[in-house]
Structure formats: structure tokens, C-alpha cells
Coordinates of N, CA and C in Angstrom, one line a residue:
M1 N 118.3 87.8 87.9 CA 117.1 88.1 87.9 C 116.3 88.0 86.4
A2 N 115.4 86.9 86.9 CA 114.6 86.4 85.4 C 114.0 87.3 84.6
A3 N 114.0 87.2 83.4 CA 113.9 88.1 82.2 C 112.0 88.5 82.5
N4 N 111.4 87.4 83.1 CA 110.2 87.8 83.0 C 109.3 88.3 84.7
S5 N 110.4 88.6 85.7 CA 110.1 88.9 86.7 C 109.2 90.2 86.8
P6 N 108.6 90.4 87.6 CA 107.8 91.7 88.0 C 108.2 93.2 87.8
F7 N 109.5 92.9 88.5 CA 110.4 93.9 88.6 C 111.0 94.8 86.9
V8 N 111.6 93.3 86.1 CA 111.6 93.7 84.9 C 110.5 94.1 84.1
L9 N 109.3 93.7 84.2 CA 108.0 94.0 83.3 C 107.9 95.5 83.8
S10 N 107.8 95.6 85.0 CA 107.4 97.1 85.2 C 108.3 98.1 84.8
S11 N 109.4 97.8 84.9 CA 110.3 98.9 84.3 C 110.3 98.8 82.8
F12 N 109.7 97.7 81.9 CA 109.9 97.9 80.8 C 108.7 98.6 79.9
M13 N 107.8 98.6 81.3 CA 106.5 99.2 80.8 C 106.3 100.7 80.9
K14 N 107.2 101.0 82.1 CA 107.6 102.7 82.5 C 108.3 103.1 81.3
G15 N 109.4 102.4 80.8 CA 110.3 102.6 79.9 C 109.3 102.8 78.4
A16 N 108.4 102.0 78.2 CA 107.4 102.4 76.9 C 106.6 103.5 77.3
A17 N 105.9 103.3 78.2 CA 105.1 104.8 78.5 C 106.0 106.4 78.1
R18 N 107.3 106.3 78.7 CA 108.0 107.4 78.4 C 108.3 107.7 77.3
I19 N 108.4 106.6 76.4 CA 108.6 106.8 74.8 C 107.2 107.0 74.1
L20 N 106.1 106.7 74.7 CA 105.0 107.2 74.0 C 104.0 108.3 74.7
D21 N 104.9 108.7 75.7 CA 104.4 110.0 76.0 C 104.9 111.1 75.5
I22 N 104.1 111.5 74.4 CA 104.8 112.4 73.7 C 104.9 114.0 74.0
G23 N 103.8 114.5 74.7 CA 103.3 115.7 75.4 C 104.0 115.9 76.5
S24 N 104.9 115.0 77.2 CA 105.4 114.8 78.4 C 104.5 115.3 79.7
T25 N 103.4 114.3 79.6 CA 102.4 114.5 80.4 C 102.7 114.2 81.9
Q26 N 103.7 113.0 82.0 CA 104.0 112.2 83.1 C 105.1 113.3 83.5
R27 N 106.1 114.3 82.6 CA 107.2 114.5 83.2 C 106.4 115.6 84.1
K28 N 105.4 116.4 83.5 CA 105.0 117.7 83.7 C 104.3 117.5 85.2
R29 N 103.6 116.4 85.2 CA 102.9 116.0 86.5 C 103.7 115.9 87.6
Q30 N 104.7 115.6 87.3 CA 105.8 114.9 88.1 C 106.5 116.3 88.6
Q31 N 107.0 117.7 87.9 CA 107.4 118.6 88.0 C 106.1 119.3 89.1
T32 N 105.0 119.7 88.7 CA 103.7 120.2 89.6 C 103.9 119.7 90.8
F33 N 103.8 118.2 91.0 CA 104.3 118.0 92.3 C 105.0 118.4 93.0
I34 N 106.3 118.2 92.3 CA 107.5 118.7 93.2 C 107.4 120.4 93.7
K35 N 107.0 120.9 92.8 CA 107.1 122.1 92.8 C 105.9 122.3 94.2
T36 N 104.6 121.9 93.7 CA 103.5 121.7 94.9 C 104.3 121.5 96.3
D37 N 105.1 120.3 96.5 CA 105.4 119.9 97.5 C 106.8 120.6 98.1
A38 N 107.6 121.3 97.5 CA 108.6 122.0 98.0 C 107.9 123.5 98.7
D39 N 106.9 124.3 97.6 CA 105.9 125.3 98.3 C 105.5 124.8 99.9
A40 N 104.8 123.3 100.0 CA 104.3 122.9 101.1 C 105.3 122.9 102.8
M41 N 106.7 122.5 101.3 CA 107.5 122.7 102.8 C 108.1 124.0 102.9
R42 N 108.1 124.7 102.2 CA 108.3 125.9 102.5 C 107.7 126.8 103.4
Q43 N 106.1 126.5 103.3 CA 105.4 127.3 104.2 C 105.2 126.6 105.4
D44 N 105.6 125.4 105.8 CA 105.7 124.5 107.0 C 107.0 125.3 107.9
W45 N 107.8 125.6 107.1 CA 109.2 126.2 107.9 C 108.9 127.8 108.4
V46 N 108.1 128.2 107.2 CA 107.8 129.7 107.3 C 107.2 129.9 109.0
T47 N 105.9 128.8 108.9 CA 105.1 128.7 110.1 C 105.9 128.4 111.4
V48 N 106.6 127.4 111.5 CA 107.8 127.0 112.3 C 108.4 128.3 112.7
G49 N 108.9 128.9 111.5 CA 109.9 130.2 112.2 C 108.8 131.2 112.8
K50 N 107.9 131.4 112.7 CA 106.6 132.2 113.2 C 106.5 131.8 114.8
E51 N 106.3 130.7 114.7 CA 105.6 130.0 116.1 C 107.2 130.1 117.1
L52 N 108.6 129.8 116.6 CA 109.7 130.3 117.4 C 109.7 131.0 117.6
D53 N 109.5 132.5 116.8 CA 109.8 133.7 117.3 C 108.7 134.5 118.1
G54 N 107.4 133.9 118.1 CA 105.9 134.1 119.0 C 107.1 133.6 120.0
A55 N 107.6 132.2 120.5 CA 107.6 131.8 121.7 C 109.0 132.3 122.2
M56 N 109.8 132.9 121.7 CA 111.0 133.5 122.1 C 110.3 135.1 122.3
V57 N 109.3 135.8 122.0 CA 108.9 137.2 122.6 C 108.3 136.5 123.9
D58 N 107.5 136.0 123.7 CA 107.1 135.7 125.0 C 107.4 135.2 126.4
Y59 N 108.4 134.4 126.2 CA 109.4 133.6 127.1 C 110.5 135.5 127.3
D60 N 110.7 136.2 126.5 CA 111.5 137.4 126.8 C 110.6 138.3 127.8
S61 N 109.6 138.6 127.2 CA 108.5 139.4 128.4 C 108.4 138.8 129.6
K62 N 108.0 137.4 129.7 CA 107.8 136.6 131.0 C 109.2 136.9 131.6
F63 N 110.3 136.8 131.2 CA 111.8 136.9 132.0 C 112.1 138.2 132.1
K64 N 111.9 139.2 131.7 CA 111.6 140.9 132.2 C 110.7 140.6 133.1
Q65 N 109.4 140.4 133.1 CA 108.8 140.3 134.5 C 109.3 140.0 135.4
A66 N 110.0 138.7 135.6 CA 110.4 137.8 136.6 C 111.6 139.1 137.3
K67 N 112.6 139.7 136.6 CA 113.3 140.4 136.8 C 112.9 141.4 137.7
R68 N 111.8 142.3 137.3 CA 111.6 142.9 138.6 C 110.9 142.8 140.1

């Protein structure tokens, strides 16, 4: 890879930005995003669980009615 390729320059700029980011603003922003994303995924799975529970209750009640 050439020393002046876009990838090398991009990596260099990211490294320089990390050195100059004294207040860790980039890291805090990333951690907030990860936490927010994890919370959103958790909520999605909670919703899926509730939907499955409701579907099983509906199926169970219909199955019991059919047996009568």
C-alpha cells in the first residue's frame, strides 16, 4: 500500500484526532451510541417476547375451544 493512499491518510487523521481529543468527546459519543443501541435492541427483544407470549395465549385459548 502506498504511503499516500487514502486509507493511510484517513488512518493518520483519525490517530491525530484521537491525540488531540483531550476531553475524550469522541469516545463519550461512541459509548453513548453503543448504550443507546443496546437499549434499543433490548427493547426490541422485549417487544418480541410480549408478542410471542400473546400469540401463545391466543393459540392456547383457541386450541382449548376446539377440543370442546
